[in-house]
Coordinates of C-alpha atoms in Angstrom, one line a residue:
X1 CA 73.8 106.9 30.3
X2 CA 73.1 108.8 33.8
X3 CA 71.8 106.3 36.4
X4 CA 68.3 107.5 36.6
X5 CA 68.0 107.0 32.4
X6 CA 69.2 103.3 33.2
X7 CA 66.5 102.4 36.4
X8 CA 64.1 104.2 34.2
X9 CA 65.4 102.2 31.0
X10 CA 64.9 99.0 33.5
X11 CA 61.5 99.6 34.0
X12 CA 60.2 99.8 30.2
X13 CA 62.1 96.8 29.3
X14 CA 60.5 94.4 31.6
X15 CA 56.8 93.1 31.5
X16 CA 54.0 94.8 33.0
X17 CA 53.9 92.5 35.9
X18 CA 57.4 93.1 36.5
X19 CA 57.0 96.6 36.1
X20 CA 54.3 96.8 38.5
X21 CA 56.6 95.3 41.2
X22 CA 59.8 97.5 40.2
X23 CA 57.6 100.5 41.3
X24 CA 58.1 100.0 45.1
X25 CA 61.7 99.2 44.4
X26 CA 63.9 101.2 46.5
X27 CA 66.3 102.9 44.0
X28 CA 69.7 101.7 45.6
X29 CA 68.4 98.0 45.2
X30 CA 67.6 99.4 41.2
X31 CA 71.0 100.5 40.6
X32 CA 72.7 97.4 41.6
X33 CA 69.8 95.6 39.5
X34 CA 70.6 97.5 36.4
X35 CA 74.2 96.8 36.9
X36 CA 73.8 93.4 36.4
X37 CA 71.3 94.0 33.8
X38 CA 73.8 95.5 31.3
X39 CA 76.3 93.1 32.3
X40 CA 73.7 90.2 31.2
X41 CA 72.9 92.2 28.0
X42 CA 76.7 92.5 26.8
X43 CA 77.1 88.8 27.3
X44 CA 74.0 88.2 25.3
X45 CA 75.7 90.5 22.3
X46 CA 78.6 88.2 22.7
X47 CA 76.0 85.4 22.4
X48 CA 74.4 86.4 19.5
X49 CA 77.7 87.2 17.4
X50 CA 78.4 83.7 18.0
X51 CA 75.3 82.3 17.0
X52 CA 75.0 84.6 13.8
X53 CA 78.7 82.8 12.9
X54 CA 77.6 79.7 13.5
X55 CA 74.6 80.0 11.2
X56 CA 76.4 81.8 8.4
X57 CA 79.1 79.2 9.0
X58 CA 76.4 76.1 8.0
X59 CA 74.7 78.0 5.4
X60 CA 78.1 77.9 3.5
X61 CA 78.7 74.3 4.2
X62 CA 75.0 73.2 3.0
X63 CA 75.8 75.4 -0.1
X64 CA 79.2 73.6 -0.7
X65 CA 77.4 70.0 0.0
X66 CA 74.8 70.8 -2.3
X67 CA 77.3 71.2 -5.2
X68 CA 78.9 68.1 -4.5
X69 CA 75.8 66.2 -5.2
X70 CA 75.3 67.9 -8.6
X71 CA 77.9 65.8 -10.8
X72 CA 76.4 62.8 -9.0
X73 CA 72.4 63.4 -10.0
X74 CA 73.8 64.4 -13.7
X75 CA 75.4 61.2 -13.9
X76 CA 71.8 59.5 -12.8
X77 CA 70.3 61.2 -15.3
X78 CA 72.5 60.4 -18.0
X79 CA 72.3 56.7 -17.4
X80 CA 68.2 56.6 -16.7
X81 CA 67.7 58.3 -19.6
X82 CA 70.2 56.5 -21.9
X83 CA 72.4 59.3 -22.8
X84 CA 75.7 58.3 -21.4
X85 CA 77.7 55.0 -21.9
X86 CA 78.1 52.5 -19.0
X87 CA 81.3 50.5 -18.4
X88 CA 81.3 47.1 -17.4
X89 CA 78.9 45.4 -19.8
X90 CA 79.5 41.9 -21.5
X91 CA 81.4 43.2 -24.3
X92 CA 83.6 45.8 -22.4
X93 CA 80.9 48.8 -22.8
X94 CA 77.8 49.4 -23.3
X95 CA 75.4 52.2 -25.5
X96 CA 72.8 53.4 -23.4
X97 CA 71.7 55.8 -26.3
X98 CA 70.4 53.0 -28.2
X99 CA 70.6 49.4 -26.4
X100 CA 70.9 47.1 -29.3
X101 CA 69.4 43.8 -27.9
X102 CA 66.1 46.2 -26.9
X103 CA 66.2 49.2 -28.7
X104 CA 65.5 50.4 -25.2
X105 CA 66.9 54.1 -24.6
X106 CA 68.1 54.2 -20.5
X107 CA 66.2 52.6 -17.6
X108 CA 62.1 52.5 -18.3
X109 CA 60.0 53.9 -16.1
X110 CA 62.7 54.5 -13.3
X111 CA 61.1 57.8 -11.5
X112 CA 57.3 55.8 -11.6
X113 CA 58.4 52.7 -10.4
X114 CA 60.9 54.7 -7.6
X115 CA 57.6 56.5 -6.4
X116 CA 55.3 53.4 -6.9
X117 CA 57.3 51.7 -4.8
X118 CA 57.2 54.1 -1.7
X119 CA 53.7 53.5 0.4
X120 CA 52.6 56.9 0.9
X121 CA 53.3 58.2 -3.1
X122 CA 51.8 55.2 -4.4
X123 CA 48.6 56.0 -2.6
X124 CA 48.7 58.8 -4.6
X125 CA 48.8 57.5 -7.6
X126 CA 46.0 56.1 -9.8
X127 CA 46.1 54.2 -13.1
X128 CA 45.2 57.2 -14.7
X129 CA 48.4 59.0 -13.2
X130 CA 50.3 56.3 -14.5
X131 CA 51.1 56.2 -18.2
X132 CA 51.5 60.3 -17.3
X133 CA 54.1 59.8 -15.0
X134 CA 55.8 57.4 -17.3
X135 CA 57.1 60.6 -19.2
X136 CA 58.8 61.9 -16.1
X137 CA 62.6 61.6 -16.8
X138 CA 64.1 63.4 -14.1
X139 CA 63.3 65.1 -10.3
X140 CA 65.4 67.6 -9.0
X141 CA 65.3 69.3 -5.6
X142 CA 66.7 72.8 -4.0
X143 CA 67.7 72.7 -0.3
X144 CA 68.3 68.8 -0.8
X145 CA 70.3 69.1 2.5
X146 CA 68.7 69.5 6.2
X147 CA 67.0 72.5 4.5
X148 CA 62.4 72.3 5.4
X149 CA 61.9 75.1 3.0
X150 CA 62.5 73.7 -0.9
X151 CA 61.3 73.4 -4.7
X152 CA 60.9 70.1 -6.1
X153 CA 60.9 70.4 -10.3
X154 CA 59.9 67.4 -12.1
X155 CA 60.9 67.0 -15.8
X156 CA 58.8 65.9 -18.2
X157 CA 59.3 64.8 -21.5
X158 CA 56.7 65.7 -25.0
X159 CA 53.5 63.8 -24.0
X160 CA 50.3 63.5 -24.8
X161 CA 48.8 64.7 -21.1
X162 CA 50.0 68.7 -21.0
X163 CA 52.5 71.2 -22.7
X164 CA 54.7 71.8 -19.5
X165 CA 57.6 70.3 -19.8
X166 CA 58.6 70.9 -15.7
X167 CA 56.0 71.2 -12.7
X168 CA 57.3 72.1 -9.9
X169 CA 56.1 72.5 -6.4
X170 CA 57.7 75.3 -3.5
X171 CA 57.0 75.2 0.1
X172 CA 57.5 78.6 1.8
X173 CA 58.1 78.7 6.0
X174 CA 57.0 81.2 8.3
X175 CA 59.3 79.0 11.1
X176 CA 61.9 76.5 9.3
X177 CA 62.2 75.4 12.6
X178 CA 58.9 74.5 13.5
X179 CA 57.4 74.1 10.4
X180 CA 55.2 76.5 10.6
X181 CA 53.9 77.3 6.7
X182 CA 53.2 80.1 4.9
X183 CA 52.5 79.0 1.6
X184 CA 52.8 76.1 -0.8
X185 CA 53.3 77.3 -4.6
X186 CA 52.1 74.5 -7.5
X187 CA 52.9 75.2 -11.1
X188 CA 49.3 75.3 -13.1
X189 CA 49.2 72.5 -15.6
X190 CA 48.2 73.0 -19.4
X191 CA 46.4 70.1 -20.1
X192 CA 45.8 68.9 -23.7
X193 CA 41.9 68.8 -24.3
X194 CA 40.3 66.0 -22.8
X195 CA 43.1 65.0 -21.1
X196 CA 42.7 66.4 -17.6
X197 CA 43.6 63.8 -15.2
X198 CA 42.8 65.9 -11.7
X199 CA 38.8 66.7 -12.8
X200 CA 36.4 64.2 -14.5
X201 CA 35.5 65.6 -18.5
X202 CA 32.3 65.6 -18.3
X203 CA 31.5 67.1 -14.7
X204 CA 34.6 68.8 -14.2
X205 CA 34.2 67.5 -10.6
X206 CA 37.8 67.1 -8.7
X207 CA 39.0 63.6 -9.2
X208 CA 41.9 61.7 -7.2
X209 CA 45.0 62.4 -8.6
X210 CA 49.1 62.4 -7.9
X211 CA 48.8 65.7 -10.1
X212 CA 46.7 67.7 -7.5
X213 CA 50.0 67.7 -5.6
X214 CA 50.5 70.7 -7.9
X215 CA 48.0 72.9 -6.9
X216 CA 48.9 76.0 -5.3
X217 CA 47.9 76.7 -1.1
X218 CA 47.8 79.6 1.2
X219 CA 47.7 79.1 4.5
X220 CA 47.1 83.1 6.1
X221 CA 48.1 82.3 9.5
X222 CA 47.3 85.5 10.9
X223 CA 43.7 84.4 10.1
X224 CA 41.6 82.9 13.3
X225 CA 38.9 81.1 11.4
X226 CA 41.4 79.3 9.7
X227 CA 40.1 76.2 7.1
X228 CA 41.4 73.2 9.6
X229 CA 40.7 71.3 5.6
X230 CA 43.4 73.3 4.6
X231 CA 46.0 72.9 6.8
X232 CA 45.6 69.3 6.5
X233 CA 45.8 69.5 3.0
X234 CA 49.3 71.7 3.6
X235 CA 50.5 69.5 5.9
X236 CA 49.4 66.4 3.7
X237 CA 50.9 67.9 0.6
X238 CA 54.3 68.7 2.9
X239 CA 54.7 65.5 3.6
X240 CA 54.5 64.1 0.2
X241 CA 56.9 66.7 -1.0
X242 CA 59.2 65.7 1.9
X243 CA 59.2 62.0 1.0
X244 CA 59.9 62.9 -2.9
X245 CA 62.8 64.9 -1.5
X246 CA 64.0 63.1 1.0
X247 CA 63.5 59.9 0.1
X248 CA 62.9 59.4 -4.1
X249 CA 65.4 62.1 -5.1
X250 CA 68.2 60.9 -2.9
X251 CA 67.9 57.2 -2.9
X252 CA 66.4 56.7 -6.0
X253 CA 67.7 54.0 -7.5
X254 CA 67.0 52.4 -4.2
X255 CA 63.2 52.6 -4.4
X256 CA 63.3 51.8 -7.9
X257 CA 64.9 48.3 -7.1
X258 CA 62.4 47.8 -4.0
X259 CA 65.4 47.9 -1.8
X260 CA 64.3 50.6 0.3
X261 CA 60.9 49.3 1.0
X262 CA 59.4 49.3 4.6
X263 CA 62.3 51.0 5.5
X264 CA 65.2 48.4 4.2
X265 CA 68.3 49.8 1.6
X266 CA 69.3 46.4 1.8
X267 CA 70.5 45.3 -1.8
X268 CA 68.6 43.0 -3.8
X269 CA 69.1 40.6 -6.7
X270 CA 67.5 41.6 -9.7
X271 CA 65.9 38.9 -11.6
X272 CA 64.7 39.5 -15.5
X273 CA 63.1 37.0 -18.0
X274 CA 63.7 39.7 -21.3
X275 CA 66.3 40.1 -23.4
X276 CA 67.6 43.3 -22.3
X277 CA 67.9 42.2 -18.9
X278 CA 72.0 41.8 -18.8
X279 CA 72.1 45.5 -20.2
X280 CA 69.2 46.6 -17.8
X281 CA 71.3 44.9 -14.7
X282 CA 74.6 46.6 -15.5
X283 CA 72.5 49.7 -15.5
X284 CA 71.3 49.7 -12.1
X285 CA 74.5 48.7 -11.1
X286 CA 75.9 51.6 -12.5
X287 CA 73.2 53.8 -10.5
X288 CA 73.7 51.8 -7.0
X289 CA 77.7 52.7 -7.5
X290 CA 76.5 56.8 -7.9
X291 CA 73.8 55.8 -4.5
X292 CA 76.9 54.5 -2.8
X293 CA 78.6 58.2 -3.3
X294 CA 75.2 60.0 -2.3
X295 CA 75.3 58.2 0.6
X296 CA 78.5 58.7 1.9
X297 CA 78.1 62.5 1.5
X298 CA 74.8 62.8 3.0
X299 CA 77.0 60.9 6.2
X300 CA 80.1 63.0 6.0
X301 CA 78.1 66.4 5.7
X302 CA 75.7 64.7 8.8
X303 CA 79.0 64.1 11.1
X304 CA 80.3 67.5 9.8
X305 CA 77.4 69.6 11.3
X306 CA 77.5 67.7 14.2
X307 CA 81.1 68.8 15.0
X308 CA 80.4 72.2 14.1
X309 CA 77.0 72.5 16.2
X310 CA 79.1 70.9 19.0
X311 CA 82.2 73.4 18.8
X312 CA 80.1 76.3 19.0
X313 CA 77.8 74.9 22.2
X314 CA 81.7 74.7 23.5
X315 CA 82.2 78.4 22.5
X316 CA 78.6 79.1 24.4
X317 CA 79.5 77.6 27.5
X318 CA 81.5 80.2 29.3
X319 CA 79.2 82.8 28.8
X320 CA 76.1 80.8 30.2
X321 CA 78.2 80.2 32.9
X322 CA 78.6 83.4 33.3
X323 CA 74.9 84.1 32.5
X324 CA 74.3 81.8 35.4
X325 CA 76.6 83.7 37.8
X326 CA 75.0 87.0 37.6
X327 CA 71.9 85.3 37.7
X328 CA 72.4 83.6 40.9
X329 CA 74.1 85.9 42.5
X330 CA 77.6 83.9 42.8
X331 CA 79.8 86.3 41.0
X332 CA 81.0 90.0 40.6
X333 CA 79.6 92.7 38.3
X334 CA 82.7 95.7 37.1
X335 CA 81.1 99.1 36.8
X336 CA 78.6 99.8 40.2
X337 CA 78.7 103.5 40.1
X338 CA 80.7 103.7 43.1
X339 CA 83.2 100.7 44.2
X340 CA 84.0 99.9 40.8
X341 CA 82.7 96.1 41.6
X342 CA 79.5 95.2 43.3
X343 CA 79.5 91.8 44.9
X344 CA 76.8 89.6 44.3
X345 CA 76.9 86.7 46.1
X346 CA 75.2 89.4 49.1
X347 CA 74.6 93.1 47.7
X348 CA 75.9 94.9 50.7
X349 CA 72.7 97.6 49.8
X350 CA 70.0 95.4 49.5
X351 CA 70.7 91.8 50.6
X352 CA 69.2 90.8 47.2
X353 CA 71.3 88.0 45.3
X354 CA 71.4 87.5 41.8
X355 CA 68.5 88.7 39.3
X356 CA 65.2 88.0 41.2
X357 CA 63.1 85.4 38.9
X358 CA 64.7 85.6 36.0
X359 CA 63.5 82.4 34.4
X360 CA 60.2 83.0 35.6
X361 CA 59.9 86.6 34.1
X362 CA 61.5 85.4 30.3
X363 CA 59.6 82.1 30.5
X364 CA 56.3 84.9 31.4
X365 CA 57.3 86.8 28.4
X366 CA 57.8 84.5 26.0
X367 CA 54.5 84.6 23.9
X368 CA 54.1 80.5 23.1
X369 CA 55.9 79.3 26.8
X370 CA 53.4 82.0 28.9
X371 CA 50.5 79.7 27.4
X372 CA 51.1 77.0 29.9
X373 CA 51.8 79.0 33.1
X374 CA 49.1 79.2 35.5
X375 CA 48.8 81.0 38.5
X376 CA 49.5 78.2 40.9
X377 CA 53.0 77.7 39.0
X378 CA 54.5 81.3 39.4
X379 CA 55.7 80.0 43.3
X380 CA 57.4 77.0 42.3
X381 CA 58.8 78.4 39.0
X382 CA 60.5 81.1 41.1
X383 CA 63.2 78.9 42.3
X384 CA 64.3 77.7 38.9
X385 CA 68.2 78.7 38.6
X386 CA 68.9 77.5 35.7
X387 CA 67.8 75.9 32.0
X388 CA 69.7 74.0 29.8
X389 CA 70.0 71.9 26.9
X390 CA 72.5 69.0 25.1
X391 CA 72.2 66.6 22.3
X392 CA 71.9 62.7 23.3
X393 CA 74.6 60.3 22.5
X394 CA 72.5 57.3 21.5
X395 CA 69.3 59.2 19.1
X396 CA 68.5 61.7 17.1
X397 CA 67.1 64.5 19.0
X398 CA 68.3 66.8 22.6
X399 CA 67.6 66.8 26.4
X400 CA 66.2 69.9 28.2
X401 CA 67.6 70.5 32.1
X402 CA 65.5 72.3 34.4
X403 CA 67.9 73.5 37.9
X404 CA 65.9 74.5 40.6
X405 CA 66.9 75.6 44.1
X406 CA 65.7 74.0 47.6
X407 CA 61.7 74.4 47.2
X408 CA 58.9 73.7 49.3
X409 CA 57.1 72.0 46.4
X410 CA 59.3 69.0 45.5
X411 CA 62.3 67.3 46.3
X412 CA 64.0 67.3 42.6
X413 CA 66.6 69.7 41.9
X414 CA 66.7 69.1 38.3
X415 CA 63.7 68.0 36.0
X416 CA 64.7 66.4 32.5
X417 CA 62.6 66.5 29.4
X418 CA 64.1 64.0 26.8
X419 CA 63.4 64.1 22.6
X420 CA 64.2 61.0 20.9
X421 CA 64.2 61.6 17.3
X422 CA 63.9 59.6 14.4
X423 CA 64.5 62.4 11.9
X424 CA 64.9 66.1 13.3
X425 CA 65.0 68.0 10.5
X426 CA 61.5 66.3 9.3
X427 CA 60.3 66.7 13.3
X428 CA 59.3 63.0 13.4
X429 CA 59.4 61.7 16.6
X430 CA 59.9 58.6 18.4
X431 CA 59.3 59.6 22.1
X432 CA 59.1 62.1 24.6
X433 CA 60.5 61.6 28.1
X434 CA 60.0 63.6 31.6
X435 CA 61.2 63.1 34.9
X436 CA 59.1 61.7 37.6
X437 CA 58.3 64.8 40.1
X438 CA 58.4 64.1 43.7
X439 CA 56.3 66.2 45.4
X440 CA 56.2 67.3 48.8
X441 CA 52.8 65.9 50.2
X442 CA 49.9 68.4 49.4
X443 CA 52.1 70.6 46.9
X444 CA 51.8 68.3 43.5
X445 CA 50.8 71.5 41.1
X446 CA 49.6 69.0 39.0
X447 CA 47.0 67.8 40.6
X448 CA 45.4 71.5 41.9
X449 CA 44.2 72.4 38.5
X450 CA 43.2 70.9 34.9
X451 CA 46.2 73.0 33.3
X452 CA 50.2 73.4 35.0
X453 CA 53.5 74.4 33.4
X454 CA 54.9 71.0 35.2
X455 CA 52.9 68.7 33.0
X456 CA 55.5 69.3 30.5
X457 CA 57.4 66.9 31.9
X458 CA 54.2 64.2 31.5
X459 CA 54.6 64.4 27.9
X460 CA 51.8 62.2 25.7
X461 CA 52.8 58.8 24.7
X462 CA 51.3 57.1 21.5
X463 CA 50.8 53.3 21.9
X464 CA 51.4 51.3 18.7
X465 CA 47.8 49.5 19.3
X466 CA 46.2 52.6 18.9
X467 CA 44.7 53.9 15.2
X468 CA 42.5 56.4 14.0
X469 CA 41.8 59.6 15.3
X470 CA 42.6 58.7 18.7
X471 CA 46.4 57.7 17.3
X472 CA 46.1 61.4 15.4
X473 CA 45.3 63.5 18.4
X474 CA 48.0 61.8 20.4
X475 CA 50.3 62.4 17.5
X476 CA 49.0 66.6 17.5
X477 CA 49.8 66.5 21.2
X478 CA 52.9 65.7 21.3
X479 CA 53.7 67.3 17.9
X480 CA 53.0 70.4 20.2
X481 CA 54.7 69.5 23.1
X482 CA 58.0 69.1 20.9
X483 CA 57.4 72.9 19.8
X484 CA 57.8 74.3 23.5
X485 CA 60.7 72.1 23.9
X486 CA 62.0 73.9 21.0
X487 CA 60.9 77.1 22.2
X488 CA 63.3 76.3 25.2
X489 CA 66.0 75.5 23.3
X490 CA 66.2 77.5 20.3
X491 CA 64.5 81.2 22.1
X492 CA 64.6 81.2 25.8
X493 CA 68.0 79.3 26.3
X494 CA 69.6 81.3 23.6
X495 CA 68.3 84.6 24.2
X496 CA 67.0 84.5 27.6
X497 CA 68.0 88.3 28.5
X498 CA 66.1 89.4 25.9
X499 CA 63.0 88.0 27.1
X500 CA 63.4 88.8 30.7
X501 CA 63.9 92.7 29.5
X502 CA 61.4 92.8 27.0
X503 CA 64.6 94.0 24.1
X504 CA 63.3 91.0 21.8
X505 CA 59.5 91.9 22.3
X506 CA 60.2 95.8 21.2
X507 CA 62.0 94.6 18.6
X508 CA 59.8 92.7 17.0
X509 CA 57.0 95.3 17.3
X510 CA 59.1 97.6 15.6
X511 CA 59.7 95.3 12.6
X512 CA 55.9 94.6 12.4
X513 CA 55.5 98.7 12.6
X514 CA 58.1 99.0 10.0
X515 CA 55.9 96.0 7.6
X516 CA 53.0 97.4 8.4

């Protein structure tokens, strides 16, 4: 490509503003600049081969982990539902196909009193619900591991209630990342007459019931006028199907025992006053044994990805150093059309360093981050060098770094925003923490205007005195303010040359032409 096709490549990749400013752009200063942009755009390649390798590389391991924990849940299920033989009782062994002191086939009612037991499902669950739900023999999950996007199947055995003999429930993501939904697909129950458990028989009038959880939702999220009812309703149904996932499928038999309640998998001593209760005990001790595995797999793949996601932010490293060079101007660029190098640190044709605002102008062009730049920002933003990101040793959750240069605004040359998690892959979070800004006296951005970029590093707090919808609109507000920090980390970090040249922007518009 001829040098006047590159400057005039330049200039359609970047924003309009940016555009608008290229236009008085003397062309010798242009050349240099599209130098370095090429030389940012091949280490961005690099980049993004390393990412795609990293992703692909954790699919496979997810796949592989979710196998192991196959042989493990068919081994719950045989013993719950009494058709396998568990070692260990009085007499040497014991038949769980047909216990002889109870006539009592596997463990009654395991999956109703698992979910019973659990706070938010038993909410859900009315008397009604009940002597359904004691037909459920097993629950089975896809994407059982770090995966938002799943199927939950229950199994069901003949009952009087409905002629399905597995319900099942799919959540489908726009975003896995931010949870943002698409759809939620129910199975449509084929209840017996009379028996309808989510509408009354007589009115047909919708009726509380753990079986609504089954109904199908669409969330269009293209739509403006949106139903705010129905996202709840999404949301509310997410979260139930997250719990059964997370929580009753994988620690069952913990639930079932009351061990995990409020939080506690602390073992506890199972008392019985029947007959069958010697059999019943060396059942669930059977079942804690088979937890005991879960558990240590759910651990080893846990420490696994961590290793991996921390080899490859190794592998990043050089190249956002080098990012950061051409950026800043402290490094040389091979291929200036006529010296073969051009030196950054001073460009001997335009005494321009580095990529001017490069931050500012991906940050600008970045369709969720422009939303809290105002005006008054664009000065102070212009003297940010560099942005960064890195888990934390002692929590869930990842640190943001914002590098600026010597500013008239304040005296800070890095700002921190800090996401203490309590589970990531859920997005539930503990806290939110910001540096302190020291302004210069009259310059605190802040305090000019109702709305600033910088109060991103005042995130919300939510105090535990505090209930209702006060408590919930605290909650939505920092939900929110996590999903910029993510837009930091997981788009602007990662791709930031994209951004600053518009590449990701026309790509995307392409793929919606293509769609549509």
């Amino acid at each position: 490509m001829c040098s006047d096709e590159k400057d005039n490549d330049l200039r359609a990749s970047l924003d309009k503003g940016a555009r608008a400013d290229l236009l008085a752009v003397p062309k010798d200063k242009l050349e240099n600049l599209t130098q370095k942009i090429e030389a940012l755009r091949q280490i961005q390649s690099q980049r993004d081969e390393l990412e795609a390798k990293f992703l692909e590389e954790r699919a496979r391991h997810e796949a592989e982990c979710e196998k192991l924990y196959q042989p493990l849940f068919t081994k719950r299920f045989d013993i719950v539902s009494g058709l396998d033989g568990v070692q260990g009782a009085a007499n040497g062994a014991m038949d769980l196909g047909e216990d002889k002191a109870s006539k009592e086939k596997g463990v009654p009612n395991f999956w109703l009193t698992a979910m019973k037991n659990n706070s938010l499902l038993a909410q859900e669950i009315t008397k009604a619900d009940e002597e359904a739900l004691k037909y459920l023999i097993d629950i089975k999950s896809s994407g059982i591991v770090c995966c938002p996007e799943f199927k939950l199947e229950f199994f069901f055995g003949p009952n009087p209630y409905f002629k399905n003999y597995v319900l099942a429930k799919k959540f489908v993501m726009i975003d896995e990342v931010k949870l943002i939904f698409d759809e939620a697909i129910g199975s449509k129950i084929k209840w017996y007459p009379g028996k309808c458990l989510t509408r009354e028989c007589s009115t047909r009038k919708p009726k509380k019931s753990f079986f609504n959880f089954f109904k199908s939702l669409e969330f269009p999220f293209y739509d403006e006028s949106i139903d705010v009812k129905l996202l709840h309703q999404l949301e509310h149904d997410y979260e139930i199907g997250v719990t059964i996932k997370k929580e009753i499928v994988c620690h069952a038999i913990s639930w079932f025992c009351g061990d995990a309640t409020c939080g506690r998998r602390t073992k506890r001593k199972l008392e019985y006053d029947n007959p069958a209760a010697g059999n019943l005990v060396q059942k669930i001790e059977s079942l804690r044994k088979i937890e005991i595995e879960l558990n240590k797999l759910e651990a080893e793949f846990l420490e696994k990805r961590r290793k991996e996601e921390a080899n490859y932010v190794k592998l990043y490293q050089p190249l956002d150093t080098k990012r950061y060079d051409i950026v800043n101007g402290v490094n040389k660029v091979k291929g200036a059309p006529n010296d073969g190098a051009m030196v950054q640190s001073e460009d001997k044709a335009t005494k321009e360093k580095g990529v001017p605002d490069f931050w500012f102008i991906a940050m600008e062009s970045h369709h969720e981050l422009c939303q809290n730049i105002v005006r008054h920002d664009q000065g102070a933003l212009k003297y940010l060098t560099d942005i960064k990101w890195c888990r934390i040793n002692d929590s869930e959750g990842f640190k943001l770094e914002f590098t600026f240069g010597p500013n008239p605004y304040f005296k800070n040359s890095v700002l921190e925003k800090t996401y203490r998690m309590i589970d990531e892959t859920y997005i539930v979070i503990e806290e939110a923490i910001g540096t302190v800004i020291d302004w210069y006296p009259g310059q605190c951005l802040i305090e000019k205007a109702e709305r600033s970029f910088f109060n991103f590093f005042k995130p919300p707090e939510v105090p535990t005195d505090v209930e209702g919808f006060e408590a919930e609109k605290l909650r939505y507000q920092l939900r929110c303010d996590y999903d910029i920090g993510v837009a930091f980390r997981d788009e602007l970090i990662c791709h930031a040359v994209g951004w600053y040249t518009g590449d990701i922007i026309r790509k995307r518009m392409a793929n919606l032409k293509f769609l549509g």
